[in-house]
Coordinates of C-alpha atoms in Angstrom, one line a residue:
Chain A
G1 CA -60.7 -17.6 40.0
Q2 CA -57.6 -17.1 37.9
Q3 CA -57.6 -18.5 34.5
L4 CA -55.0 -19.2 31.8
N5 CA -55.6 -19.2 28.0
Q6 CA -53.0 -21.3 26.4
S7 CA -52.6 -21.1 22.5
P8 CA -52.4 -22.6 20.2
Q9 CA -54.2 -25.7 21.1
S10 CA -52.3 -27.8 18.6
M11 CA -49.4 -27.5 16.3
F12 CA -48.2 -29.8 13.2
I13 CA -45.0 -28.7 12.1
Q14 CA -41.9 -30.2 10.0
E15 CA -38.7 -31.2 11.9
G16 CA -36.2 -28.1 11.8
E17 CA -39.1 -25.4 12.3
D18 CA -39.1 -23.0 15.0
V19 CA -42.2 -23.2 17.3
S20 CA -43.8 -20.6 19.4
M21 CA -46.6 -21.0 22.0
N22 CA -48.0 -18.6 24.6
C23 CA -50.2 -18.2 27.6
T24 CA -52.2 -15.3 28.8
S25 CA -53.6 -14.8 32.3
S26 CA -56.8 -12.8 33.5
S27 CA -54.8 -11.7 36.7
I28 CA -51.0 -11.3 37.6
F29 CA -48.9 -14.2 38.2
N30 CA -45.7 -14.3 40.6
T31 CA -44.1 -17.0 38.6
W32 CA -44.5 -18.7 35.2
L33 CA -43.6 -22.6 34.7
W34 CA -43.4 -24.5 31.5
Y35 CA -43.8 -28.1 31.4
K36 CA -43.8 -30.8 28.9
Q37 CA -45.8 -34.1 29.1
D38 CA -45.0 -37.3 27.0
P39 CA -47.6 -40.1 26.7
G40 CA -47.9 -42.3 29.8
E41 CA -45.8 -39.9 31.8
G42 CA -46.2 -37.0 34.2
P43 CA -45.4 -33.2 33.4
V44 CA -41.7 -32.5 33.4
L45 CA -40.4 -29.0 34.2
L46 CA -38.7 -27.2 31.4
I47 CA -38.3 -23.7 32.4
A48 CA -39.2 -21.5 35.5
L49 CA -39.6 -17.6 35.3
Y50 CA -39.6 -15.8 38.4
K51 CA -39.4 -12.0 37.5
A52 CA -41.4 -9.9 34.9
G53 CA -39.3 -9.4 31.8
E54 CA -37.0 -12.4 32.5
L55 CA -36.0 -14.4 29.4
T56 CA -34.6 -17.8 30.1
S57 CA -33.2 -20.5 27.7
N58 CA -32.7 -24.1 28.4
G59 CA -30.9 -25.6 25.2
R60 CA -33.3 -25.1 22.4
L61 CA -36.1 -23.8 24.6
T62 CA -36.4 -20.1 25.5
A63 CA -39.2 -18.8 27.7
Q64 CA -40.2 -15.2 28.7
F65 CA -42.2 -13.8 31.5
G66 CA -44.1 -11.0 30.3
I67 CA -43.6 -7.2 31.6
T68 CA -47.3 -7.1 32.6
R69 CA -47.0 -10.4 34.3
K70 CA -50.1 -11.6 32.8
D71 CA -48.3 -13.6 29.9
S72 CA -45.6 -15.8 28.8
F73 CA -44.4 -17.5 25.9
L74 CA -42.1 -20.4 24.9
N75 CA -40.3 -20.9 21.9
I76 CA -38.6 -24.1 20.5
S77 CA -36.1 -23.6 17.8
A78 CA -35.0 -26.2 15.2
S79 CA -37.7 -28.8 16.3
I80 CA -36.7 -32.5 16.3
P81 CA -39.1 -35.4 16.4
S82 CA -38.6 -36.1 20.3
D83 CA -40.0 -32.4 20.9
V84 CA -43.5 -34.2 20.2
G85 CA -45.7 -33.9 23.3
I86 CA -48.1 -31.8 25.4
Y87 CA -46.6 -28.4 26.3
F88 CA -48.1 -26.8 29.3
C89 CA -47.9 -23.3 30.9
A90 CA -48.6 -22.8 34.6
G91 CA -48.7 -19.8 36.9
W92 CA -48.5 -19.3 40.5
G93 CA -50.8 -16.4 41.7
S94 CA -51.6 -14.9 44.9
N95 CA -54.0 -17.9 45.9
Y96 CA -50.5 -20.0 46.1
K97 CA -52.2 -22.3 43.9
L98 CA -50.5 -23.6 40.4
T99 CA -53.0 -23.1 37.6
F100 CA -52.4 -24.7 34.6
G101 CA -53.3 -23.8 30.8
K102 CA -55.1 -26.5 28.7
G103 CA -51.9 -27.4 26.8
T104 CA -50.4 -27.3 23.4
L105 CA -50.2 -30.5 21.4
L106 CA -46.9 -30.6 19.3
T107 CA -46.5 -32.8 16.4
V108 CA -43.3 -33.0 14.6
N109 CA -43.1 -34.5 11.0
P110 CA -39.7 -36.0 10.4
Chain B
D1 CA -33.5 -42.9 41.9
T2 CA -37.1 -41.9 41.0
A3 CA -37.9 -38.5 42.6
V4 CA -41.8 -38.8 43.0
S5 CA -43.0 -42.3 42.6
Q6 CA -46.7 -43.3 42.9
T7 CA -48.4 -46.5 42.8
P8 CA -50.1 -48.3 41.2
K9 CA -49.5 -47.0 37.7
Y10 CA -52.7 -48.6 36.7
L11 CA -55.8 -49.3 38.4
V12 CA -59.0 -51.0 37.0
T13 CA -62.0 -51.4 39.3
Q14 CA -65.5 -51.7 39.6
M15 CA -68.1 -48.9 40.5
G16 CA -68.8 -48.7 44.3
N17 CA -65.4 -50.0 45.3
D18 CA -62.7 -48.2 47.6
K19 CA -59.3 -47.9 46.4
S20 CA -55.9 -46.1 47.6
I21 CA -53.2 -44.4 45.6
K22 CA -49.8 -43.9 47.2
C23 CA -47.2 -41.3 46.6
E24 CA -43.5 -41.1 48.0
Q25 CA -41.2 -38.4 47.2
N26 CA -37.3 -38.5 48.0
L27 CA -36.5 -35.0 46.9
G28 CA -36.7 -33.5 50.6
H29 CA -39.7 -31.3 49.7
D30 CA -42.1 -29.9 52.2
T31 CA -45.2 -29.6 50.3
M32 CA -47.1 -32.5 48.3
Y33 CA -50.2 -32.4 45.9
W34 CA -52.8 -34.5 44.0
Y35 CA -53.9 -33.4 40.9
K36 CA -56.6 -34.9 38.4
Q37 CA -56.1 -35.0 34.6
D38 CA -59.3 -35.4 32.7
S39 CA -59.8 -37.1 29.1
K40 CA -58.9 -33.7 27.5
K41 CA -55.7 -33.6 29.6
F42 CA -56.8 -30.6 31.7
L43 CA -54.8 -30.7 35.0
K44 CA -56.7 -29.6 38.2
I45 CA -55.4 -29.3 41.7
M46 CA -57.2 -31.3 44.2
F47 CA -55.3 -31.2 47.3
S48 CA -52.0 -29.9 48.9
Y49 CA -50.2 -30.7 52.1
N50 CA -47.3 -28.6 53.6
N51 CA -45.5 -30.4 56.4
K52 CA -48.2 -32.9 56.7
E53 CA -50.9 -30.2 57.1
L54 CA -53.6 -29.7 54.6
I55 CA -53.3 -26.4 52.9
I56 CA -55.4 -26.6 49.7
N57 CA -58.7 -28.4 49.6
E58 CA -60.5 -27.9 46.2
T59 CA -64.1 -28.6 45.5
V60 CA -63.5 -32.3 45.6
P61 CA -66.3 -34.8 46.7
N62 CA -65.8 -36.0 50.1
R63 CA -65.3 -39.4 48.9
F64 CA -61.6 -38.5 48.3
S65 CA -59.6 -38.4 51.4
P66 CA -56.1 -37.4 51.3
K67 CA -53.5 -38.5 54.0
S68 CA -50.0 -37.5 54.5
P69 CA -48.4 -39.7 57.4
D70 CA -45.0 -37.6 57.0
K71 CA -43.4 -35.0 54.6
A72 CA -42.5 -37.6 52.2
H73 CA -45.8 -39.4 51.7
L74 CA -49.1 -38.3 50.6
N75 CA -51.8 -40.8 49.9
L76 CA -55.2 -40.7 48.3
H77 CA -58.2 -42.9 49.3
I78 CA -61.3 -43.0 47.2
N79 CA -64.6 -44.4 48.6
S80 CA -67.6 -45.4 46.4
L81 CA -65.9 -44.9 43.1
E82 CA -68.0 -43.7 40.4
L83 CA -67.6 -43.7 36.6
G84 CA -66.7 -40.0 36.7
D85 CA -63.6 -40.8 38.7
S86 CA -62.1 -42.4 35.8
A87 CA -59.0 -40.1 35.1
V88 CA -55.2 -40.0 35.6
Y89 CA -54.2 -39.0 39.1
F90 CA -50.8 -37.3 39.6
C91 CA -48.8 -36.8 42.6
A92 CA -46.3 -34.0 42.7
S93 CA -44.0 -32.3 45.3
S94 CA -42.2 -29.0 45.7
Q95 CA -40.4 -26.9 48.2
T96 CA -42.5 -24.1 49.3
G97 CA -43.1 -21.5 46.6
G98 CA -40.9 -23.6 44.2
P99 CA -41.9 -25.4 40.9
Q100 CA -43.6 -28.7 41.3
H101 CA -42.3 -32.3 40.3
F102 CA -44.7 -34.8 39.1
G103 CA -44.9 -38.5 39.3
D104 CA -45.9 -40.6 36.4
G105 CA -49.6 -40.8 37.2
T106 CA -52.1 -43.5 38.2
R107 CA -54.3 -44.2 35.5
L108 CA -57.8 -45.1 37.1
S109 CA -60.5 -46.7 35.1
I110 CA -63.9 -47.5 36.8
L111 CA -66.1 -50.3 34.9

């Protein structure tokens, strides 16, 4: 089956720093999604990417759909305390199932 | 205003009991899903319904039975609950091929 490797597993940064996390796949995806999950809540969609090479921003967040269609990254600029949470990448493949990465736990030190 | 709502938010019950979780979406989506999130936060698809028809049925024990009375509702019934069923169960919905929107989860604890 399709697998996603998400890294890093966790990050501990100072407020104001930039953050980068990425996902790689063993197979091609047609869509990449990035979600954030706060404690006690469900994942919330941050950015959706539909074309290879696509670069999309949402405020301080920027994500790219890799040219090979097997990877994606998410950058957060000038982090703030409310950026704390678990970030998940997810990919739609040919099996029409959304496969999730194992998440990146982000901690921001004020 | 809630887009995807599921009830209850917390469910504490004893091993062997039968329980149900309900989900409703008001986004007008045609596809609904159930996911299980384990203690390590890994999210795994369990079931998916498109226009009330089952389209994804992962390797899930048949003690789990989903039911979709209409496009806006997807319920999950679990028979003979076991300790390993303890997890957070998320309902989600999407338009076909579109990104999924999640509910806030049901925290199931088996005593």
